[in-house]
Amino acid sequence: MKTGWFWPLYGDADEVVFTYSNSRGRAHIEQVLSESFSGTLISDGYAAYARYAAAQENVAHAQCWVHGRRYFIEAQKDHPETVTEALQRIAMLYRNEEAIKAQGLTGEKKRQYRLDHSKPVVSDFFQWCRDQLAQGGLVPSDPLTKALNYVLSREASLTVFLENPDVQPDTNHLERALRPIPMGKKNWMFCWTELGAEHLGIIQSLISTCKLHDITPYTYLVDVLQRVSQHPASEVANLTPRLWKIRFAENPLRALIDPRHPDRQATQLTPVEVVHAH
């Protein structure tokens, strides 16, 4: 029995990929993203992401406020008042994000709103964290010590979202998209082979991306599994869910068999001429 890991990646065009690896090391990140990646990498606190980003000149590393918040929640039983204050301070950031969404702010206006309203909150929060440690009385093993050190050691990456309006303050959007993997693991338990795990990652990547683009996965898969045999290999990207929706969703290929009645043929077989995008 071997243990492997799925590494989920969520792109800025609302596309998800679950890559499988038998390692949790930085080498897999380098293999997937390579040195050609340029932009902002948003992640949880796993150290391999930070090491990858630190080694790349054109990669900014942003980390997740929700993961930091969870550390404080773990300390709530022993330090209810202090943790309540920490959570209230973090909640102020999310109220600002709700205001941004309600006002429909984007681009520079969104950035300026964060600088005007959230940057002071963030600065005060980190100073408050330093003050808590400076008071003394906390042993290294205390959950509150761990929570304070967790966020303070990631101060630079937790402030990236303030300057970049395209960066979210957390990875909640990714966690929602990757939910089928941990939920499914409870049902099927094993992938049996590494090849099986790779194939599971592929099909879940397609299904999850379909859902992000309001595509019915069944409709997409029925079409693509027929279309792929006659589609130019050089244009295979057009069969990914996001681009498929633009080119083929209005008139998809249908199944020969009605899935509700496997003993009958479907009545809506609609072959579609292949369109080559130029």
Coordinates of C-alpha atoms in Angstrom, one line a residue:
M1 CA 0.0 0.0 0.0
K2 CA 1.4 3.4 -1.0
T3 CA 0.3 6.9 -0.1
G4 CA 0.1 9.6 -2.8
W5 CA -1.2 13.1 -3.0
F6 CA -3.3 15.2 -5.3
W7 CA -2.0 18.7 -5.8
P8 CA -4.9 21.0 -6.9
L9 CA -4.3 24.0 -9.0
Y10 CA -6.9 26.7 -9.6
G11 CA -6.1 29.1 -12.5
D12 CA -7.3 32.7 -12.9
A13 CA -9.6 31.6 -15.7
D14 CA -11.6 29.4 -13.3
E15 CA -10.0 26.2 -14.3
V16 CA -9.0 23.4 -11.9
V17 CA -6.4 20.7 -12.3
F18 CA -5.7 17.9 -9.9
T19 CA -2.2 16.5 -10.5
Y20 CA -1.2 13.4 -8.7
S21 CA 2.2 12.7 -7.2
N22 CA 3.7 10.1 -4.9
S23 CA 5.6 12.9 -3.2
R24 CA 4.8 16.1 -1.3
G25 CA 8.1 17.7 -2.1
R26 CA 8.8 20.9 -3.9
A27 CA 10.0 19.1 -7.0
H28 CA 6.4 18.3 -8.0
I29 CA 5.5 22.0 -7.9
E30 CA 8.5 22.8 -10.0
Q31 CA 7.5 20.1 -12.5
V32 CA 3.9 21.4 -12.8
L33 CA 4.5 25.1 -12.8
S34 CA 8.1 25.1 -14.1
E35 CA 10.3 28.2 -14.4
S36 CA 8.0 29.7 -17.0
F37 CA 5.2 30.5 -14.5
S38 CA 5.0 34.2 -13.8
G39 CA 2.4 35.7 -11.5
T40 CA 1.0 35.2 -8.0
L41 CA 0.9 31.8 -6.3
I42 CA -1.9 31.7 -3.6
S43 CA -1.5 28.8 -1.2
D44 CA -2.0 27.5 2.3
G45 CA 0.9 27.5 4.7
Y46 CA 2.6 24.4 3.4
A47 CA 6.3 25.2 3.3
A48 CA 7.0 23.7 -0.2
Y49 CA 5.0 26.5 -1.8
A50 CA 7.0 29.2 -0.1
R51 CA 10.3 27.5 -1.1
Y52 CA 9.2 27.3 -4.7
A53 CA 8.1 30.9 -4.8
A54 CA 11.3 32.1 -3.1
A55 CA 13.4 30.5 -5.8
Q56 CA 11.5 32.2 -8.7
E57 CA 12.1 35.8 -9.6
N58 CA 8.7 36.4 -11.2
V59 CA 6.5 34.7 -8.7
A60 CA 4.8 36.5 -5.8
H61 CA 3.6 34.3 -3.0
A62 CA 0.3 35.1 -1.2
Q63 CA -1.0 33.0 1.6
C64 CA -4.5 32.3 3.0
W65 CA -6.0 34.2 5.9
V66 CA -8.5 31.4 6.6
H67 CA -5.7 28.9 7.4
G68 CA -4.3 31.4 9.9
R69 CA -7.7 31.9 11.4
R70 CA -8.0 28.2 12.0
Y71 CA -4.9 28.2 14.2
F72 CA -6.5 30.8 16.5
I73 CA -9.7 28.7 16.7
E74 CA -7.6 25.8 18.0
A75 CA -6.5 28.1 20.8
Q76 CA -9.9 29.4 21.7
K77 CA -10.6 26.9 24.5
D78 CA -7.5 28.1 26.5
H79 CA -7.6 31.8 25.5
P80 CA -11.2 32.7 24.7
E81 CA -10.9 36.5 25.1
T82 CA -7.7 36.9 23.1
V83 CA -8.9 34.6 20.3
T84 CA -12.2 36.4 20.1
E85 CA -10.4 39.6 19.5
A86 CA -8.2 38.0 16.9
L87 CA -11.2 36.6 15.1
Q88 CA -13.0 40.0 15.2
R89 CA -9.9 41.7 13.7
I90 CA -9.8 39.2 10.9
A91 CA -13.6 39.5 10.4
M92 CA -13.1 43.2 9.6
L93 CA -11.1 42.2 6.5
Y94 CA -14.0 40.1 5.3
R95 CA -16.5 42.8 5.9
N96 CA -14.4 45.0 3.6
E97 CA -14.3 42.2 1.0
E98 CA -18.1 42.0 1.2
A99 CA -18.3 45.8 0.7
I100 CA -16.1 45.6 -2.3
K101 CA -18.3 42.9 -3.8
A102 CA -21.5 44.9 -3.0
Q103 CA -20.2 48.0 -4.7
G104 CA -18.9 46.0 -7.7
L105 CA -15.4 47.4 -7.3
T106 CA -12.7 46.0 -9.6
G107 CA -9.2 46.8 -10.7
E108 CA -7.7 50.0 -9.3
K109 CA -10.8 51.0 -7.4
K110 CA -10.8 47.6 -5.6
R111 CA -7.1 48.0 -4.8
Q112 CA -7.6 51.5 -3.5
Y113 CA -10.5 50.4 -1.3
R114 CA -8.3 47.7 0.2
L115 CA -5.4 50.1 0.8
D116 CA -7.8 52.7 2.5
H117 CA -9.8 50.3 4.6
S118 CA -8.0 46.9 4.9
K119 CA -4.4 47.9 5.1
P120 CA -4.8 49.7 8.4
V121 CA -6.7 46.7 9.8
V122 CA -3.9 44.4 8.7
S123 CA -1.1 46.6 10.1
D124 CA -2.9 46.8 13.5
F125 CA -3.5 43.1 13.5
F126 CA 0.2 42.2 13.1
Q127 CA 1.2 44.8 15.7
W128 CA -1.4 43.3 18.1
C129 CA 0.1 39.8 17.5
R130 CA 3.5 41.1 18.3
D131 CA 2.2 42.7 21.5
Q132 CA 0.6 39.4 22.6
L133 CA 3.9 37.7 22.3
A134 CA 5.8 40.5 24.0
Q135 CA 3.6 40.3 27.1
G136 CA 5.2 37.0 28.0
G137 CA 3.5 34.1 29.8
L138 CA 3.0 32.0 26.6
V139 CA 5.1 28.8 26.3
P140 CA 6.1 27.6 22.8
S141 CA 3.7 24.6 22.9
D142 CA 0.7 26.8 23.6
P143 CA -1.8 26.8 20.7
L144 CA -2.0 30.6 20.9
T145 CA 1.8 30.9 20.6
K146 CA 1.6 28.7 17.5
A147 CA -1.2 30.8 16.0
L148 CA 0.6 34.1 16.6
N149 CA 3.9 32.8 15.2
Y150 CA 2.1 31.3 12.2
V151 CA 0.7 34.6 11.0
L152 CA 3.7 36.7 12.0
S153 CA 6.1 34.4 10.0
R154 CA 3.8 34.9 7.0
E155 CA 3.2 38.6 7.3
A156 CA 4.6 39.4 3.9
S157 CA 2.6 36.8 2.0
L158 CA -0.6 37.6 4.0
T159 CA -0.4 41.2 2.7
V160 CA 0.0 40.5 -1.0
F161 CA -3.8 40.8 -1.6
L162 CA -3.8 44.4 -0.5
E163 CA -1.8 45.5 -3.5
N164 CA -3.2 43.1 -6.1
P165 CA -6.9 43.3 -6.8
D166 CA -6.9 40.0 -8.6
V167 CA -5.7 38.1 -5.5
Q168 CA -8.2 36.8 -3.0
P169 CA -7.4 36.9 0.8
D170 CA -7.9 33.1 1.1
T171 CA -8.0 29.8 -0.8
N172 CA -11.7 29.1 -0.1
H173 CA -12.5 29.1 -3.8
L174 CA -10.0 26.3 -4.3
E175 CA -11.2 24.3 -1.3
R176 CA -14.7 24.4 -2.6
A177 CA -13.5 23.1 -6.0
L178 CA -11.4 20.3 -4.6
R179 CA -14.1 19.0 -2.3
P180 CA -14.9 16.0 -4.5
I181 CA -11.5 14.4 -3.9
P182 CA -11.7 14.2 0.0
M183 CA -15.4 13.4 -0.1
G184 CA -14.8 10.7 -2.7
K185 CA -11.9 9.2 -0.7
K186 CA -14.3 8.3 2.0
N187 CA -16.3 6.3 -0.5
W188 CA -13.8 4.6 -2.8
M189 CA -10.9 4.5 -0.2
F190 CA -8.2 3.6 -2.7
C191 CA -7.2 4.3 -6.3
W192 CA -5.5 0.9 -6.5
T193 CA -2.8 2.0 -8.8
E194 CA -0.9 5.3 -9.5
L195 CA -2.2 5.2 -13.0
G196 CA -5.7 5.0 -11.5
A197 CA -5.0 8.0 -9.3
E198 CA -3.8 10.0 -12.4
H199 CA -6.9 9.1 -14.3
L200 CA -9.1 10.1 -11.3
G201 CA -7.3 13.5 -11.2
I202 CA -8.0 14.0 -14.9
I203 CA -11.7 13.2 -14.7
Q204 CA -12.2 15.3 -11.6
S205 CA -10.3 18.2 -13.2
L206 CA -12.8 18.2 -16.1
I207 CA -15.9 17.7 -13.9
S208 CA -14.9 20.4 -11.4
T209 CA -14.0 22.9 -14.2
C210 CA -17.3 22.2 -15.9
K211 CA -19.2 23.1 -12.7
L212 CA -17.2 26.3 -12.4
H213 CA -18.4 27.3 -15.8
D214 CA -22.0 26.2 -15.3
I215 CA -21.6 23.3 -17.7
T216 CA -23.4 20.0 -17.1
P217 CA -20.6 17.5 -16.9
Y218 CA -22.6 14.7 -18.6
T219 CA -23.4 16.9 -21.6
Y220 CA -19.7 17.9 -21.9
L221 CA -18.3 14.4 -21.6
V222 CA -20.8 12.9 -24.0
D223 CA -19.8 15.5 -26.6
V224 CA -16.0 15.5 -26.1
L225 CA -15.7 11.7 -26.0
Q226 CA -17.3 11.6 -29.5
R227 CA -15.7 14.8 -30.8
V228 CA -12.1 14.1 -29.8
S229 CA -11.6 11.4 -32.4
Q230 CA -12.2 13.9 -35.2
H231 CA -10.7 17.0 -33.6
P232 CA -7.3 18.3 -34.6
A233 CA -4.7 17.3 -32.0
S234 CA -3.1 20.7 -32.4
E235 CA -6.3 22.3 -31.2
V236 CA -7.0 20.0 -28.3
A237 CA -7.2 23.0 -25.9
N238 CA -10.5 23.9 -27.5
L239 CA -12.0 20.8 -25.9
T240 CA -11.2 21.9 -22.4
P241 CA -14.4 23.0 -20.6
R242 CA -13.9 26.7 -20.7
L243 CA -13.2 26.9 -24.4
W244 CA -15.6 24.1 -25.3
K245 CA -18.4 26.2 -23.8
I246 CA -17.6 29.1 -26.2
R247 CA -17.3 26.9 -29.3
F248 CA -19.6 23.9 -28.9
A249 CA -22.0 24.2 -26.0
E250 CA -24.9 25.6 -28.0
N251 CA -25.2 22.5 -30.1
P252 CA -23.4 19.6 -28.4
L253 CA -23.2 16.1 -29.7
R254 CA -25.7 13.8 -28.0
A255 CA -25.5 10.2 -26.8
L256 CA -26.9 7.4 -29.0
I257 CA -28.3 5.8 -25.8
D258 CA -30.7 7.5 -23.5
P259 CA -29.1 7.1 -20.0
R260 CA -32.6 7.0 -18.4
H261 CA -33.6 4.2 -20.7
P262 CA -30.5 2.2 -21.7
D263 CA -32.7 -0.2 -23.8
R264 CA -33.7 2.6 -26.2
Q265 CA -31.9 4.9 -28.5
A266 CA -32.0 8.6 -27.6
T267 CA -34.3 10.6 -29.8
Q268 CA -32.1 13.7 -29.9
L269 CA -29.0 12.6 -31.7
T270 CA -27.6 15.9 -33.1
P271 CA -24.3 15.5 -34.9
V272 CA -22.4 18.8 -35.2
E273 CA -19.9 19.9 -37.7
V274 CA -16.4 20.4 -36.3
V275 CA -15.5 24.0 -36.2
H276 CA -11.9 24.9 -36.4
A277 CA -11.0 28.1 -34.6
H278 CA -8.4 30.3 -36.2

